[in-house]
Coordinates of C-alpha atoms in Angstrom, one line a residue:
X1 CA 1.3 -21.5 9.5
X2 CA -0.1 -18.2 9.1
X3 CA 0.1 -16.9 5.3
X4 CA 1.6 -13.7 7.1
X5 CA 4.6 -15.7 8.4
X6 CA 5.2 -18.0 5.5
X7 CA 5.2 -14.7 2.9
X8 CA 7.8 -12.7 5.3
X9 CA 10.2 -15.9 6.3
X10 CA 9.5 -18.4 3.1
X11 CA 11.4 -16.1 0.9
X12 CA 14.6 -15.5 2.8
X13 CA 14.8 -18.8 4.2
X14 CA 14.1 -21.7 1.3
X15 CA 12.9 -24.8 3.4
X16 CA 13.7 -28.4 2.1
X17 CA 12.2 -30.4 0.3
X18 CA 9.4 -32.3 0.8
X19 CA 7.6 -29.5 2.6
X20 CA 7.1 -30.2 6.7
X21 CA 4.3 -29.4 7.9
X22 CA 3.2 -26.2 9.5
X23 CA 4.2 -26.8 12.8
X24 CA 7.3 -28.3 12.1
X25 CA 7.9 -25.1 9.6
X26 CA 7.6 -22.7 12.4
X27 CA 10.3 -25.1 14.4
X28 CA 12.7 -25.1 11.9
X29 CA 12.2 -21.2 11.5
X30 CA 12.6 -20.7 14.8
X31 CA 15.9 -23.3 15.4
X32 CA 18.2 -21.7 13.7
X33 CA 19.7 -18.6 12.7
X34 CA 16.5 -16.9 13.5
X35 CA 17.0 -18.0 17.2
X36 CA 19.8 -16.0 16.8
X37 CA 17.6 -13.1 16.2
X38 CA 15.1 -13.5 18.9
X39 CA 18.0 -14.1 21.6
X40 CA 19.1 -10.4 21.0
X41 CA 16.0 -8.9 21.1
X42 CA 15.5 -7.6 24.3
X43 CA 12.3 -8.8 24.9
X44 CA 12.9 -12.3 24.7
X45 CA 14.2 -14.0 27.9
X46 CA 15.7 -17.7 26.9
X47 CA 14.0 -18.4 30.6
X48 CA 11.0 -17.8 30.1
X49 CA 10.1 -21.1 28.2
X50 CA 6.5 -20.3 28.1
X51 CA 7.0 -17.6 25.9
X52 CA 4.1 -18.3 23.4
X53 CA 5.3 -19.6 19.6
X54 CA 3.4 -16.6 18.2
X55 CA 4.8 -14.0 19.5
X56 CA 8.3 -15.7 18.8
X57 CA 7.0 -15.7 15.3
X58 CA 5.9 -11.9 15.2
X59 CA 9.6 -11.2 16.4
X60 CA 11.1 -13.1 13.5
X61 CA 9.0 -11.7 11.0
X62 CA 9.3 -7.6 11.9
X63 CA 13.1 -8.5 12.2
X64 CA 13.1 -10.2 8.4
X65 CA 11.4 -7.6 7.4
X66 CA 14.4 -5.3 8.4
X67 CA 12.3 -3.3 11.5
X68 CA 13.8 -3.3 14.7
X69 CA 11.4 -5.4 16.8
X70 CA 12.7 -4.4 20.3
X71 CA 12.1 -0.7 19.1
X72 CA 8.6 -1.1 17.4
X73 CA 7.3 -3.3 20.8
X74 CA 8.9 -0.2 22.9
X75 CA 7.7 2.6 20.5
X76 CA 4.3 0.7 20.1
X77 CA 2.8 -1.5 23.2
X78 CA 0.0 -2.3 21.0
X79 CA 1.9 -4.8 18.9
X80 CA 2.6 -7.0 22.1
X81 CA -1.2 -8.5 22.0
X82 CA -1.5 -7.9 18.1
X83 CA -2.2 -11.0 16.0
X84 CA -0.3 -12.2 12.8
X85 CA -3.3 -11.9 11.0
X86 CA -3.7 -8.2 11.9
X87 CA -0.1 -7.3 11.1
X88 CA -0.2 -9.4 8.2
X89 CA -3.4 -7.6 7.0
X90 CA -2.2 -3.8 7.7
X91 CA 1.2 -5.3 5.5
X92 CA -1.7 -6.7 2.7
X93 CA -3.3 -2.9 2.4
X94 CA -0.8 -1.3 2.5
X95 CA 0.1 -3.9 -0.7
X96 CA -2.7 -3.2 -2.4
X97 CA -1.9 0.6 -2.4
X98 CA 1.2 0.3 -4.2
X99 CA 3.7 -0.2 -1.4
X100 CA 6.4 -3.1 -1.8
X101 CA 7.9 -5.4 0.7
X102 CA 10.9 -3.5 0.8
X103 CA 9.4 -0.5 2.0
X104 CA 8.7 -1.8 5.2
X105 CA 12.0 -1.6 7.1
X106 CA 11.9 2.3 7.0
X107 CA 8.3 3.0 7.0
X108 CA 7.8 0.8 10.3
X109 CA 10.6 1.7 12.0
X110 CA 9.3 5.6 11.6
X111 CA 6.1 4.6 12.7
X112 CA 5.9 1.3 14.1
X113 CA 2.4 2.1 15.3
X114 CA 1.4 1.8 11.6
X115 CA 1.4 -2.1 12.3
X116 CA -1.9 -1.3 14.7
X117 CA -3.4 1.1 12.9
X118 CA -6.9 0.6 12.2
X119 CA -7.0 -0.2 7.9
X120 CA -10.9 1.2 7.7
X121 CA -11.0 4.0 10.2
X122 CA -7.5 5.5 9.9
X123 CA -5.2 4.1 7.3
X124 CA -8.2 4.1 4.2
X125 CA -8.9 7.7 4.6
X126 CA -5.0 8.5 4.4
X127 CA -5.5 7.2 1.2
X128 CA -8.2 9.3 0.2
X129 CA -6.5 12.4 1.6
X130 CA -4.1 11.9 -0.7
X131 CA -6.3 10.8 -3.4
X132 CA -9.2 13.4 -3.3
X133 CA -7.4 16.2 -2.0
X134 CA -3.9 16.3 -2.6
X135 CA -4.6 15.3 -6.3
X136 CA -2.3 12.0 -6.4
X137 CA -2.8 9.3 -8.1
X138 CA -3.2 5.7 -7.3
X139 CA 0.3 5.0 -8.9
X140 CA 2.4 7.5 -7.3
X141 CA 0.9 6.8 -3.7
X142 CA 4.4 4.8 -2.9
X143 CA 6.3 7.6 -3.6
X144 CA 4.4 10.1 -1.3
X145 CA 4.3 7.4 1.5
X146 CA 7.9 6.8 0.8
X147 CA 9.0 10.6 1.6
X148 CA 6.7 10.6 4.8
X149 CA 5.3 7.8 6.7
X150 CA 3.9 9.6 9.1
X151 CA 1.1 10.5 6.8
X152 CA -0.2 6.8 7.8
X153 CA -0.5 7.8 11.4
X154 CA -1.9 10.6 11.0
X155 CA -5.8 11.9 11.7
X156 CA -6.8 13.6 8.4
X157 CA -9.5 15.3 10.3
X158 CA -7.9 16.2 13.0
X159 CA -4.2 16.9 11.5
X160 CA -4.1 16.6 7.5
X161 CA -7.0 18.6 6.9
X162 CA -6.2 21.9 9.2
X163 CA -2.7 22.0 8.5
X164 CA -3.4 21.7 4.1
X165 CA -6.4 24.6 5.1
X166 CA -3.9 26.6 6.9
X167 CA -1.2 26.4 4.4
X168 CA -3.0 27.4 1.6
X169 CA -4.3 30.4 3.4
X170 CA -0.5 31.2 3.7
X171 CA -0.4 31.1 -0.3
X172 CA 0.8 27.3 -0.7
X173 CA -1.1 26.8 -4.0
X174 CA 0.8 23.7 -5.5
X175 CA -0.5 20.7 -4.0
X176 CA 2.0 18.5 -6.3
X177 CA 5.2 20.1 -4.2
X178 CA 3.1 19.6 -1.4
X179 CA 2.6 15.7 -1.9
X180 CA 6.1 15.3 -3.5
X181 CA 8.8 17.4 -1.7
X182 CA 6.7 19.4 1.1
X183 CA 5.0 16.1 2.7
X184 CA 6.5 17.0 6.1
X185 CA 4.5 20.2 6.5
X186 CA 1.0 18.3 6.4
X187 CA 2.1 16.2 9.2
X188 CA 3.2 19.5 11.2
X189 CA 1.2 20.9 13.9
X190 CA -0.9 24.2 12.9
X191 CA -1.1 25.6 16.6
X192 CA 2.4 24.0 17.9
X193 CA 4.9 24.2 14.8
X194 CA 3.5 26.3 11.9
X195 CA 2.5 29.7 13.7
X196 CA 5.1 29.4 16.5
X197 CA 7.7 29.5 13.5
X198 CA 5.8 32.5 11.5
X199 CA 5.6 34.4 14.5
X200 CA 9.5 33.9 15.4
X201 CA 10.1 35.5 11.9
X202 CA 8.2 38.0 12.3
X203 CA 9.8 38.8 15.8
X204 CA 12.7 39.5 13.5
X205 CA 11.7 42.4 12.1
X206 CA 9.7 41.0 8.8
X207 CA 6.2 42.3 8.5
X208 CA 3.7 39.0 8.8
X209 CA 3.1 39.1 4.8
X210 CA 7.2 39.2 4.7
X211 CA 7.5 36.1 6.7
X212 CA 4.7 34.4 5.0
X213 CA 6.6 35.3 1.5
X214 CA 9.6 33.9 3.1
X215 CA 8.1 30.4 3.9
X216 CA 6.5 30.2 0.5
X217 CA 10.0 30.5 -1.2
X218 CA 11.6 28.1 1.4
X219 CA 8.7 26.3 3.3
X220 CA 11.6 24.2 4.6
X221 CA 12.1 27.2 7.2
X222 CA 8.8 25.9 8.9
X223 CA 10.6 22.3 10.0
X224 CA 13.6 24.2 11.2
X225 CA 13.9 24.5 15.4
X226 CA 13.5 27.9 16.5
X227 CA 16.4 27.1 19.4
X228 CA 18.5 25.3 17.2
X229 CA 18.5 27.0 13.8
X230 CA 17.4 30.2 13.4
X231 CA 18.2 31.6 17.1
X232 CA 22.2 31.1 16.1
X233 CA 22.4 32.0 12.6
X234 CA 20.4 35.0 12.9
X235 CA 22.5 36.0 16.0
X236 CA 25.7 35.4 13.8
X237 CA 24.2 36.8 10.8
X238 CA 23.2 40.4 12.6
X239 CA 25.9 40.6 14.8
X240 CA 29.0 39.0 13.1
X241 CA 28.3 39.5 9.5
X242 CA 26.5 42.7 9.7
X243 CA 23.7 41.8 7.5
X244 CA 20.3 43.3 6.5
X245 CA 17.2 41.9 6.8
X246 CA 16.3 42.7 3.3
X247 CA 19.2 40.0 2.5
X248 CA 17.1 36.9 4.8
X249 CA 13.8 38.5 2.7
X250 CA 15.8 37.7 -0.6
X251 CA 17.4 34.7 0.1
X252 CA 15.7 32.3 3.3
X253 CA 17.5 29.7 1.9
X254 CA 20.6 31.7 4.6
X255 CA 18.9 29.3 7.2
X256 CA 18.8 26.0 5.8
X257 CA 23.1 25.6 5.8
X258 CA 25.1 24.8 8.3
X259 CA 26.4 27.3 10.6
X260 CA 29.1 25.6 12.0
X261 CA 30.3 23.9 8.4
X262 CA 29.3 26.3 5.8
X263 CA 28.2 30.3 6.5
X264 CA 31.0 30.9 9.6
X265 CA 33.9 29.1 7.8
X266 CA 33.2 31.2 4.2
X267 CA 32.1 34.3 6.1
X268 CA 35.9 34.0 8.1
X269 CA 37.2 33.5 5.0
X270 CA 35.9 36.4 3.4
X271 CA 36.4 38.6 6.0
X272 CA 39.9 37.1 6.0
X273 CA 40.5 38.4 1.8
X274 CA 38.6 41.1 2.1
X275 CA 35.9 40.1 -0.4
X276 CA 32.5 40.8 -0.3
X277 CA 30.1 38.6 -2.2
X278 CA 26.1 38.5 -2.5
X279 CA 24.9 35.4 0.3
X280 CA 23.5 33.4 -2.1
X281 CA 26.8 33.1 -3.9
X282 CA 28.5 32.8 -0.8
X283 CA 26.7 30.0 0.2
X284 CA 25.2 27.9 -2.6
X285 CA 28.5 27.5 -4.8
X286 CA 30.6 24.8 -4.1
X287 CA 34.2 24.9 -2.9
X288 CA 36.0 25.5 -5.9
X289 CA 33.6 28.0 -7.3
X290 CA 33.7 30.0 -3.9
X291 CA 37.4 29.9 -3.7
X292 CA 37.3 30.7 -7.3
X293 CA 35.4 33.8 -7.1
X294 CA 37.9 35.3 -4.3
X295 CA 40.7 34.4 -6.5
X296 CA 38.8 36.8 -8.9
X297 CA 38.7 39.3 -7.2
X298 CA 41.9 39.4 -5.0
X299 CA 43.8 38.7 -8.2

């Protein structure tokens, strides 16, 4: 039995003792409740009989480990003709880097092409991306991983590397908020998601240095959808609440909140008291502090 499937299934399933041998390990395994677990998977057609005791295996252990094996086998075709030994040696590096077992559920069901990836051509110089040039250390790789595991599939020629060039161009200096909280944005397409979403600011009336000043004090306004986000909200914020674009310079932050839950309701209910209050305080107190400051000043 492969050392892949016996660390995976050994510790959630204790076997009797004296120990069977391999081949009667995998049956047991695979007769009962994880038979349970291969029936539902969509792949796995009770009448095919000839389905091969390996790949049975390889749906038992991505389900133990919490992934979603009909997903990662749709998301990633690769993993159909993949080896224990491959999977269990991406799982094994990715050890060694600091990752633990319980990781696994989220980062492969992100990025269940991870479990193909190729450990000394594309997940080792991840690793040194984050090492050399992001500035993090060996300890805290878990954490950066954590936030984004699509780092891991990732070129860091062709992706990680342009996009950290073209942000510090913009002015992002701190490579620690990059690597903790900004992770997303190295991940992000330069040509397809970064400039599309400066240049849709700046259609707004900001001056290119405005909108780059504006990213830099709320770089989450470069993963918001042009369509989605700032479309509405800056159609309500122009046209229903009258607002300057001096106010969106100031605070960014406007597009981040909901429309629908937070800036129309308190905007109504302004409007409503006739009570005017600076955006930011409209929309970063909480509930009693917003209702409190209208009882201020209708009082």
């Amino acid at each position: 039995m492969s050392s892949f499937h016996s660390s995976l299934c050994f510790s959630v399933q204790k076997l009797p003792s004296p120990s069977p041998s391999p081949s009667e390990q995998q049956m047991s395994l695979l007769s009962t409740k994880p038979k349970s677990i291969l029936q539902k998977n969509p792949l796995y057609q009770p009448t095919h009989k000839n389905i091969s005791l390996q790949f049975k295996e390889k749906i038992l252990c991505l389900e133990i480990m919490g992934v979603d094996s009909g997903k990662a086998l749709s998301q990633n075709p690769c993993l159909h003709t993949a080896s224990l030994h491959t999977i269990h040696s991406i799982i094994t590096f990715l050890q060694s880097k600091g990752l633990h077992q319980k990781d696994f559920a989220r980062i492969f069901g992100m990025c269940p092409r991870i479990l193909t990836s190729d450990i000394r051509c594309e997940l080792n110089p991840v690793f040194n991306f984050l090492s050399k040039d992001l500035r993090v250390p060996e300890s805290n790789f878990r954490r950066v991983i954590n936030k984004c595991p699509r780092l891991l599939i990732c070129s860091v020629e062709d992706q990680l590397k342009p996009a950290l060039f073209y942000l510090q161009r913009l002015g992002f200096r701190d490579l620690h908020h990059l690597a903790y909280q900004d992770p997303i944005l190295l991940v992000s397409s330069v040509e397809n998601t970064l400039i599309p979403k400066l240049e849709y600011l700046a259609s707004l009336g900001f001056s290119r240095n405005e909108a780059v000043e504006m990213t830099l004090r709320c770089p989450g306004l470069f993963t918001f959808s042009i369509d989605n986000n700032f479309k509405p909200k800056f159609e309500y914020f122009s046209q229903e609440m009258g607002g300057e674009l001096d106010e969106l310079m100031e605070f960014p932050q406007y597009f981040a909140f909901s429309l629908e839950k937070r800036i129309k309701p308190r905007h109504i209910e302004l409007v409503q008291s006739g009570v005017s209050i600076p955006l930011p305080l409209m929309l970063k107190t909480t509930d009693e502090e917003f209702k409190e400051m209208i009882r201020q000043q209708t009082g």
